[in-house]
mmCIF file of C-alpha atoms and ligand atoms in Angstrom:
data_model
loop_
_atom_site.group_PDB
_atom_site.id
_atom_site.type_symbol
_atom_site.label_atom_id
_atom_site.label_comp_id
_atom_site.label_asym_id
_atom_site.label_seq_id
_atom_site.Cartn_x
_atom_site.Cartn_y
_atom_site.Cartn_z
ATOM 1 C CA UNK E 22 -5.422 0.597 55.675
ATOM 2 C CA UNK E 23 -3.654 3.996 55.201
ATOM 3 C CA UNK E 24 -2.138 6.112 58.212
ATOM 4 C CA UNK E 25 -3.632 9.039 57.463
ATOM 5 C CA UNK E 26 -7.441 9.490 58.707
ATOM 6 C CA UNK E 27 -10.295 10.852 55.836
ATOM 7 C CA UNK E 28 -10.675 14.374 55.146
ATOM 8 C CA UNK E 29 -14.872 14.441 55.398
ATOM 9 C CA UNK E 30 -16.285 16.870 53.351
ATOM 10 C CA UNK E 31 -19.802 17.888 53.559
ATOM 11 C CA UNK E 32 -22.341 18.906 50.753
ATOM 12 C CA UNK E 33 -24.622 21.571 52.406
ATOM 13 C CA UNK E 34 -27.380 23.696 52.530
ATOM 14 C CA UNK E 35 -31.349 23.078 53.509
ATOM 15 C CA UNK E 36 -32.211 24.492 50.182
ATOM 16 C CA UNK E 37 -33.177 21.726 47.516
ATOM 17 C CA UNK E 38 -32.609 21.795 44.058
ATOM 18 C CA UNK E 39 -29.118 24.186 44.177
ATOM 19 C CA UNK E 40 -26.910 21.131 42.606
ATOM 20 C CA UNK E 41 -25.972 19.524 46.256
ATOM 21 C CA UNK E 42 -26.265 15.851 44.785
ATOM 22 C CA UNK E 43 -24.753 16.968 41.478
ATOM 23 C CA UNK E 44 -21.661 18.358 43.073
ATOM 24 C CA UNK E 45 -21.113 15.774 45.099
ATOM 25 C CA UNK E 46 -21.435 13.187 42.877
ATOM 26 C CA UNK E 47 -18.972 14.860 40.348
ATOM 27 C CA UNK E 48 -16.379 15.786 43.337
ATOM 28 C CA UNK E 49 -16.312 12.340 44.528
ATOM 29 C CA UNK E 50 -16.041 11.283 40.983
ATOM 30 C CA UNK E 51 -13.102 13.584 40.328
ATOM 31 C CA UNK E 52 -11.394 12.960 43.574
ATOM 32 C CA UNK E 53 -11.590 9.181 42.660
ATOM 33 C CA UNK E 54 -10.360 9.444 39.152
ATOM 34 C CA UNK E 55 -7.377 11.573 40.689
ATOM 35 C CA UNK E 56 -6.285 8.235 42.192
ATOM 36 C CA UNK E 57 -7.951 9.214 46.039
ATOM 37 C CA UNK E 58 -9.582 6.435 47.726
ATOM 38 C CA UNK E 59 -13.826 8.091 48.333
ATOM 39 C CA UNK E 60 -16.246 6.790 49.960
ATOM 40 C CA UNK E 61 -19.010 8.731 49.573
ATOM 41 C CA UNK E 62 -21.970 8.885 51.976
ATOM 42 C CA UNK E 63 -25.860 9.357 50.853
ATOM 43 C CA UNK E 64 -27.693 10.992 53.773
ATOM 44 C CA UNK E 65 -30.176 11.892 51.657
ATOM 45 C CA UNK E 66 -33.048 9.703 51.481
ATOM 46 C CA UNK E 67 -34.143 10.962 47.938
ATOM 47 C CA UNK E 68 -31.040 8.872 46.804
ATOM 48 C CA UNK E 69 -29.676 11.111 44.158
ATOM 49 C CA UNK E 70 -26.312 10.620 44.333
ATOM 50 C CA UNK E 71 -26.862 6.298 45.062
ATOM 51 C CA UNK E 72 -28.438 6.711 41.951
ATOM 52 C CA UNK E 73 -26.289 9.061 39.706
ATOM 53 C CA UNK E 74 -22.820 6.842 41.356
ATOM 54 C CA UNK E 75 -24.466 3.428 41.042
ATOM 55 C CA UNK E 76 -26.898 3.658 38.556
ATOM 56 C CA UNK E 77 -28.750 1.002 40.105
ATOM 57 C CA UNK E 78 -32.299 0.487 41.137
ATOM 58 C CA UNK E 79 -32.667 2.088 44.993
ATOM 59 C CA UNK E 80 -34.569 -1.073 45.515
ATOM 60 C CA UNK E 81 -31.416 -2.941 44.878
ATOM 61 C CA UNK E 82 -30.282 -1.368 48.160
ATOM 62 C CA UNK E 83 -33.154 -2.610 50.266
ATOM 63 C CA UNK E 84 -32.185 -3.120 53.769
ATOM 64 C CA UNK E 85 -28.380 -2.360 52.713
ATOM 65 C CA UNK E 86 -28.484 1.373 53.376
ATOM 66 C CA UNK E 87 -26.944 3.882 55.609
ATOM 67 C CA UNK E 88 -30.261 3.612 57.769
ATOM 68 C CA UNK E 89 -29.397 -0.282 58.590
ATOM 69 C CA UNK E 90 -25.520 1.286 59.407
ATOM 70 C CA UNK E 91 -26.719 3.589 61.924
ATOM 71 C CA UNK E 92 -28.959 0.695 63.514
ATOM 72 C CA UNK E 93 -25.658 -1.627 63.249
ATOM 73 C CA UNK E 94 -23.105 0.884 64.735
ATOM 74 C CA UNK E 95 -20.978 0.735 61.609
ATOM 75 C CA UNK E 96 -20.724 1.603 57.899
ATOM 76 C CA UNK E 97 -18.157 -1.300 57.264
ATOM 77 C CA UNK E 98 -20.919 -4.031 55.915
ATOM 78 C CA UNK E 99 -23.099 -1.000 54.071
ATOM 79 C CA UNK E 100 -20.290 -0.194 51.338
ATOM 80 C CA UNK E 101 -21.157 -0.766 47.482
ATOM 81 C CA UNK E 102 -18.174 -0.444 45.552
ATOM 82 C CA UNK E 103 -18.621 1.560 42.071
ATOM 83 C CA UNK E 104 -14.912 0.530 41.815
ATOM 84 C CA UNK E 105 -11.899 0.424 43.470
ATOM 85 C CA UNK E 106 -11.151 3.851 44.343
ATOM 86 C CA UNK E 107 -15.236 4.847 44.723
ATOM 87 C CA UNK E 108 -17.488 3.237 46.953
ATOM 88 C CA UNK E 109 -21.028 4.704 48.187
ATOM 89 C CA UNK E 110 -23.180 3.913 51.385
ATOM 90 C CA UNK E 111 -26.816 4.222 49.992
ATOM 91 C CA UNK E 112 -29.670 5.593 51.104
ATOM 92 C CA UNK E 113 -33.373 4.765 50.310
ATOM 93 C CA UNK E 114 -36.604 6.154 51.377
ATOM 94 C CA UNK E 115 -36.582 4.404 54.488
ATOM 95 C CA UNK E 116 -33.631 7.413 55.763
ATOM 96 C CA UNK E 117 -36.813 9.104 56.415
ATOM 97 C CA UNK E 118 -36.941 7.227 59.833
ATOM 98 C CA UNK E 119 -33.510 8.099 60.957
ATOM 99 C CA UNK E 120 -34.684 10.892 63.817
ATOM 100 C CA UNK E 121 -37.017 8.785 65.034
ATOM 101 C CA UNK E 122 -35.018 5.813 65.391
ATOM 102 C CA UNK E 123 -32.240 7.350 66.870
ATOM 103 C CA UNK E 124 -34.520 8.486 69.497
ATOM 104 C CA UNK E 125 -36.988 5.848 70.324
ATOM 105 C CA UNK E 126 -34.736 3.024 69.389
ATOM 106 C CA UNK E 127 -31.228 2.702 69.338
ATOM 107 C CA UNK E 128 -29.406 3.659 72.078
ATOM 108 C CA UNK E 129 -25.943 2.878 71.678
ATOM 109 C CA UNK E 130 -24.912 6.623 70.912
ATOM 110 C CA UNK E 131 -23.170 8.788 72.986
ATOM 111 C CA UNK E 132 -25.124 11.750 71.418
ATOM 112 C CA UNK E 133 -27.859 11.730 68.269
ATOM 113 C CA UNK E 134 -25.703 14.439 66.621
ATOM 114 C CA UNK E 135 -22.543 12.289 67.012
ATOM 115 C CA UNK E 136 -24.309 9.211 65.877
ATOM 116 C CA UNK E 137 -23.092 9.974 62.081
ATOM 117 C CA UNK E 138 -19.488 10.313 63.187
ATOM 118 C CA UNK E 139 -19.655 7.259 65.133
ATOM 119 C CA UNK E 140 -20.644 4.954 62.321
ATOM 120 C CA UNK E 141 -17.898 6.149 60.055
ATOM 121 C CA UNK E 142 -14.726 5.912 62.851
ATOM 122 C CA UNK E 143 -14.423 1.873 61.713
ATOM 123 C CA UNK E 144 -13.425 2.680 58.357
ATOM 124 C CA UNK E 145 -12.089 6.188 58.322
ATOM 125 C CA UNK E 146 -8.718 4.981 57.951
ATOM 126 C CA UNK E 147 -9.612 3.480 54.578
ATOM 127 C CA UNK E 148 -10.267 6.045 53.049
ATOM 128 C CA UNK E 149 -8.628 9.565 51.561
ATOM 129 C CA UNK E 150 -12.288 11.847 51.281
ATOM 130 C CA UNK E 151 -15.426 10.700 52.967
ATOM 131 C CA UNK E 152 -18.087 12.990 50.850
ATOM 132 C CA UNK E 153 -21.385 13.529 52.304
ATOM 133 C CA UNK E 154 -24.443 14.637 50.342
ATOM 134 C CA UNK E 155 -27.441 16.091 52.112
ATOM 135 C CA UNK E 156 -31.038 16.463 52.231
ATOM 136 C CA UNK E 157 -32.483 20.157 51.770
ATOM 137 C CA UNK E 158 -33.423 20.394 55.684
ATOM 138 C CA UNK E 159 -31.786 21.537 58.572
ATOM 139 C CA UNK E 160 -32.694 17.717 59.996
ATOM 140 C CA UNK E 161 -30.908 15.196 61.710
ATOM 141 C CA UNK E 162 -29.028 14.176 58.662
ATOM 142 C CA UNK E 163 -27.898 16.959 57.903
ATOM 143 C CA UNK E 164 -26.827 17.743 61.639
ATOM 144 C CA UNK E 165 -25.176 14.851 61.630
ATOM 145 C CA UNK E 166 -23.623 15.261 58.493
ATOM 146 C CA UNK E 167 -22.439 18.440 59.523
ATOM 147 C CA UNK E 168 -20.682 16.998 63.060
ATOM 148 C CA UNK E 169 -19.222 14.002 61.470
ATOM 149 C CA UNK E 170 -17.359 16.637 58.916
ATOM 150 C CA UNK E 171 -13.696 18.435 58.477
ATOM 151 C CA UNK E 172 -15.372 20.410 56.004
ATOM 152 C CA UNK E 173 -18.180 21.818 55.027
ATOM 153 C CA UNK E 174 -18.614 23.050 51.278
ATOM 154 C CA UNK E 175 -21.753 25.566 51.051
ATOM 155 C CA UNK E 176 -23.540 25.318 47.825
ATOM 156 C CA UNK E 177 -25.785 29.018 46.791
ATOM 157 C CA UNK E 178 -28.114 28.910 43.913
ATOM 158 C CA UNK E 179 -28.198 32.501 42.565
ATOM 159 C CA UNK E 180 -31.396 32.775 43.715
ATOM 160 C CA UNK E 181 -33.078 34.616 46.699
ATOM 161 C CA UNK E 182 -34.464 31.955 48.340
ATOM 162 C CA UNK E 183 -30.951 30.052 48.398
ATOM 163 C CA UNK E 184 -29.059 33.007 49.182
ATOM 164 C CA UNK E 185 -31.103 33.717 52.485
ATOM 165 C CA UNK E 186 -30.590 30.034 53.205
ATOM 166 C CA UNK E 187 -27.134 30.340 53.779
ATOM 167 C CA UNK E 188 -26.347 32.342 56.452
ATOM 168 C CA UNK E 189 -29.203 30.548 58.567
ATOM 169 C CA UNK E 190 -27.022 27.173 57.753
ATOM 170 C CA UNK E 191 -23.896 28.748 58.807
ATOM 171 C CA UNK E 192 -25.335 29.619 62.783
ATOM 172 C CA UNK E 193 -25.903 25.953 62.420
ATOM 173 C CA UNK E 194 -22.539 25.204 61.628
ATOM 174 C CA UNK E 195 -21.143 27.263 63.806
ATOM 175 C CA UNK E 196 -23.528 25.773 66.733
ATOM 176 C CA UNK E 197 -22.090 22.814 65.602
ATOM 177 C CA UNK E 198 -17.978 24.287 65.579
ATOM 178 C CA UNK E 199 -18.800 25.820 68.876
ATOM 179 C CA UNK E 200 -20.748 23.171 70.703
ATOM 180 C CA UNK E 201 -19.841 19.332 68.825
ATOM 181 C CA UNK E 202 -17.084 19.786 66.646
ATOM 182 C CA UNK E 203 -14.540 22.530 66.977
ATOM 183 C CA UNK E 204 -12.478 20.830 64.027
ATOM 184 C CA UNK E 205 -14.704 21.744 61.844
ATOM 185 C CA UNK E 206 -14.247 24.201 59.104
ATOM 186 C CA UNK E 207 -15.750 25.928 55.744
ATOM 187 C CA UNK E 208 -14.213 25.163 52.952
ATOM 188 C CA UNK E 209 -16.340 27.791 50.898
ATOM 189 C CA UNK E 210 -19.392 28.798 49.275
ATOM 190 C CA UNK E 211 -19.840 27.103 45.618
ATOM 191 C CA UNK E 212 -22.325 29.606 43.591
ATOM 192 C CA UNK E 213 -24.650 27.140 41.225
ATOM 193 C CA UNK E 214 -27.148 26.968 38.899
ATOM 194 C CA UNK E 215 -26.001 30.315 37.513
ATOM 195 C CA UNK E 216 -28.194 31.302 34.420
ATOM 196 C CA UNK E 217 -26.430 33.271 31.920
ATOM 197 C CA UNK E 218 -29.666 34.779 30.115
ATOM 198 C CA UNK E 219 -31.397 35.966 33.221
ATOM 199 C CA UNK E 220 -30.156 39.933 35.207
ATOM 200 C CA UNK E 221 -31.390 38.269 38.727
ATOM 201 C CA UNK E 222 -29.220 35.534 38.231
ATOM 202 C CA UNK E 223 -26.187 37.308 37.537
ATOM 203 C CA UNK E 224 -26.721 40.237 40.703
ATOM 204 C CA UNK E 225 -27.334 37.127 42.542
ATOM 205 C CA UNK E 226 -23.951 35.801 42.185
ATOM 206 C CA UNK E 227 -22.236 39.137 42.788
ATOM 207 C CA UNK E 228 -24.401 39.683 45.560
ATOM 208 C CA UNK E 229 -23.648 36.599 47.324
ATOM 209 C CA UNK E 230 -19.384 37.493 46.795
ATOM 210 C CA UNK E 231 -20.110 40.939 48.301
ATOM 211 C CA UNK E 232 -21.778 39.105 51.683
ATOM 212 C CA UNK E 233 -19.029 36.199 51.620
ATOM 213 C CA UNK E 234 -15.661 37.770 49.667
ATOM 214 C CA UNK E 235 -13.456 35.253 51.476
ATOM 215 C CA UNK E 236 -15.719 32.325 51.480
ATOM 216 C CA UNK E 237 -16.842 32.202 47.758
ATOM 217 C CA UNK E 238 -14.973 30.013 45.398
ATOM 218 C CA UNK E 239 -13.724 32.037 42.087
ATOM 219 C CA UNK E 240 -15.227 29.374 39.787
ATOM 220 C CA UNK E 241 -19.243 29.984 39.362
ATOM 221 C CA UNK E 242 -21.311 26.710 38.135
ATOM 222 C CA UNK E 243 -23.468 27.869 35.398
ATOM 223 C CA UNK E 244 -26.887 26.403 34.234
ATOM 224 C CA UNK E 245 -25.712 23.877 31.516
ATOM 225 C CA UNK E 246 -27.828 21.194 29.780
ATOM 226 C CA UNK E 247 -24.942 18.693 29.309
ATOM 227 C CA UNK E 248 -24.199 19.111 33.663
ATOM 228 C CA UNK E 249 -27.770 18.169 33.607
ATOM 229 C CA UNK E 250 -28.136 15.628 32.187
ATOM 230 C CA UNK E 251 -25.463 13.613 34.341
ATOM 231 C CA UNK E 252 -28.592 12.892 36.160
ATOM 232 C CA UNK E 253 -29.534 10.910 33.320
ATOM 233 C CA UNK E 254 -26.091 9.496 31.725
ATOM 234 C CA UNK E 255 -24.298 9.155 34.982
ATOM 235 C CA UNK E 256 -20.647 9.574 34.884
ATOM 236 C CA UNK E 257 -19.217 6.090 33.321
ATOM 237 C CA UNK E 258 -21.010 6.349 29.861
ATOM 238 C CA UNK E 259 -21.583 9.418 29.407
ATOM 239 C CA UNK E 260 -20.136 10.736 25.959
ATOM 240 C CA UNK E 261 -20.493 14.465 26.607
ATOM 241 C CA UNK E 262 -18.706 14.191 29.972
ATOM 242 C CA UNK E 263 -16.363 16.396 29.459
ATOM 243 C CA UNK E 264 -18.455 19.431 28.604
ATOM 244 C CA UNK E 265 -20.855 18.318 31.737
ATOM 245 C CA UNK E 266 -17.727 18.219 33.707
ATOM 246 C CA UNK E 267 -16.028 21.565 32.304
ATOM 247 C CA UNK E 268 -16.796 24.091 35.068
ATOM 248 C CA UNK E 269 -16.032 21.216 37.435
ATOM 249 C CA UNK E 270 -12.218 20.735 36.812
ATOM 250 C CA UNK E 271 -11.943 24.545 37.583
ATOM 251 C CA UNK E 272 -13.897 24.112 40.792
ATOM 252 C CA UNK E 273 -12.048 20.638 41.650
ATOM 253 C CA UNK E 274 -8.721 23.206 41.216
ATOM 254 C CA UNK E 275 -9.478 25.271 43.694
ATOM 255 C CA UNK E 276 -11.047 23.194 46.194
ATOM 256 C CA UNK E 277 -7.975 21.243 46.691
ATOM 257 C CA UNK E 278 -6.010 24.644 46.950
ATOM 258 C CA UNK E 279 -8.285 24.634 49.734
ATOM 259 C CA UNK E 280 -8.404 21.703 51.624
ATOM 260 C CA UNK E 281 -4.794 21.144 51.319
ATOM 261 C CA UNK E 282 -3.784 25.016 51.835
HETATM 262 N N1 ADP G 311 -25.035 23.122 36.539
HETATM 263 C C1 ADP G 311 -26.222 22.585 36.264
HETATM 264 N N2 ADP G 311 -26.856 22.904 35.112
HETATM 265 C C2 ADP G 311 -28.070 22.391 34.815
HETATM 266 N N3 ADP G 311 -28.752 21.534 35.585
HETATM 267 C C3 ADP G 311 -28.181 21.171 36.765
HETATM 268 C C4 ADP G 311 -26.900 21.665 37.160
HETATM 269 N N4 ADP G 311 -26.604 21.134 38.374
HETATM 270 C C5 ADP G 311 -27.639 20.337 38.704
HETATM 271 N N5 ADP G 311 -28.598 20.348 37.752
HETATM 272 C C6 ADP G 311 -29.911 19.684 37.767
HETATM 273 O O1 ADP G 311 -30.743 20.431 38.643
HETATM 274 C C7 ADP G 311 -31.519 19.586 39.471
HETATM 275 C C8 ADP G 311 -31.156 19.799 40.940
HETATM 276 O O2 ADP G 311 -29.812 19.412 41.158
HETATM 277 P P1 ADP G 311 -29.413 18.463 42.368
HETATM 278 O O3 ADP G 311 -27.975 18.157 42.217
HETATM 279 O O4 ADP G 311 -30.368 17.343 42.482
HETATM 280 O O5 ADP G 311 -29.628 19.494 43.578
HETATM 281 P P2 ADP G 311 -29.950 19.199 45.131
HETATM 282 O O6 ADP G 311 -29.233 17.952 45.490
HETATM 283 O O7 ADP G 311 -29.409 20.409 45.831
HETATM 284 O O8 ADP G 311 -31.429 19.089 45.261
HETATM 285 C C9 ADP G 311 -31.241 18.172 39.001
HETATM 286 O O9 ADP G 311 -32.223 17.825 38.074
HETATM 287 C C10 ADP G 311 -29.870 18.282 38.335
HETATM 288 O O10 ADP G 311 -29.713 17.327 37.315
HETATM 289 MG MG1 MG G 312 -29.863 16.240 46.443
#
């Protein structure tokens, strides 16, 4: 057990589809392979990033998810570890249930925003970076996500619809700064999913600098095949990792210019 408490990062927007499980499967992938100790956290219940760290069956995790952590009070028995330096708490479809149960049913929590935060204080001494990925809704995962966090790294398509989503999820998170968790900071925008071949794209991306100057990472994500297709070859055998992984180095760079700055 280290000294030193875990810097929680979370993955964010309610848009789907901008790269939320992508990017945090590759940071927590990075961040482990740099020798930190991640645990990352699926509060997702699509299971993306169970499925792109593990590459197991989300059956497999039956009844050993995050939703079974939140009904226990703790995390601590609802680790998989990838290896030694990564280890996920899955998610299946079940997540789903979460508001409802934290409602109706268990009452051990202080608050239903909180609950997240809760669940992780048993082991966040283990760990370096707790990573959080999110589902694309303003829901209680995602709230919770958000309260339980240091951090909070905004992902923006260059696309309308994701561009108008993010200053709607910043009031949230600055509810959340000003109301639950005054701690907690932005760690920047991440522009995705930028297509090359396309004008929108491209005024999208500037656009989105000229709203945020000062939140916006340098490094742009384009549209590749090879980052992909990580959905499909994972990150352990993957034998065109390192062109998947490219614009990700630069990113990983500068975000921990960031956190550590
Ligand atoms: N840079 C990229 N280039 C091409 N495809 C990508 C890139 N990032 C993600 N994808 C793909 O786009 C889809 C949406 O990404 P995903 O990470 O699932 O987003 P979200 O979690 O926000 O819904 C997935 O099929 C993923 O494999
Ligand atoms: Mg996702």
């Amino acid at each position: 057990m280290g000294e030193k408490r875990a810097k929680v990062i979370t993955v964010g927007v309610q848009k789907g589809g901008v790269g939320k499980s992508t990017t945090s499967g590759v940071l927590s992938y990075l961040l482990s392979q740099d020798g930190y100790k991640v645990l990352v956290v699926d509060m997702d219940s699509q299971s993306n990033v169970t499925d792109l760290l593990t590459q197991k069956d989300v059956e497999d995790f039956q009844g050993m998810t995050v939703l079974e952590a939140f009904e226990d009070g703790s995390v601590e028995d609802y680790i998989y570890q990838v290896n030694e330096n990564l280890h996920v708490v899955p998610s299946d479809d079940y997540l789903a249930t979460l508001a409802k149960n934290l409602y109706r049913k268990w009452k051990h929590f202080d608050d239903v925003n909180t609950a997240l935060k809760e669940i992780l204080e048993p082991v966040i001494y283990d760990y370096d970076f707790i990573i959080i990925d999110t589902p694309p809704s303003l829901s209680e995962p995602m709230v919770n996500a958000i309260c339980a966090s240091d951090y909070v790294l905004v992902l923006a398509e260059s696309s309308k619809w994701s561009m108008t989503a993010v200053p709607r999820f910043l009031e949230t998170v600055e509810y959340a700064q000003q109301n639950i968790n005054p701690n907690l900071k932005v760690l920047g925008i991440l522009r995705t999913m930028n297509d090359v071949r396309r004008a929108d794209s491209k005024a999208f991306v500037e656009l989105i600098k000229e709203f945020w100057p000062d939140l916006c990472f340098d490094v742009v994500i384009r549209r590749k095949a090879a980052t992909g297709r990580i959905s499909m070859e994972g990150l352990f055998d993957n034998n065109e990792l390192a062109s998947a992984l490219e614009q990700y180095k630069i990113f990983y760079k500068e975000l921990k210019q960031r956190v550590e700055g």
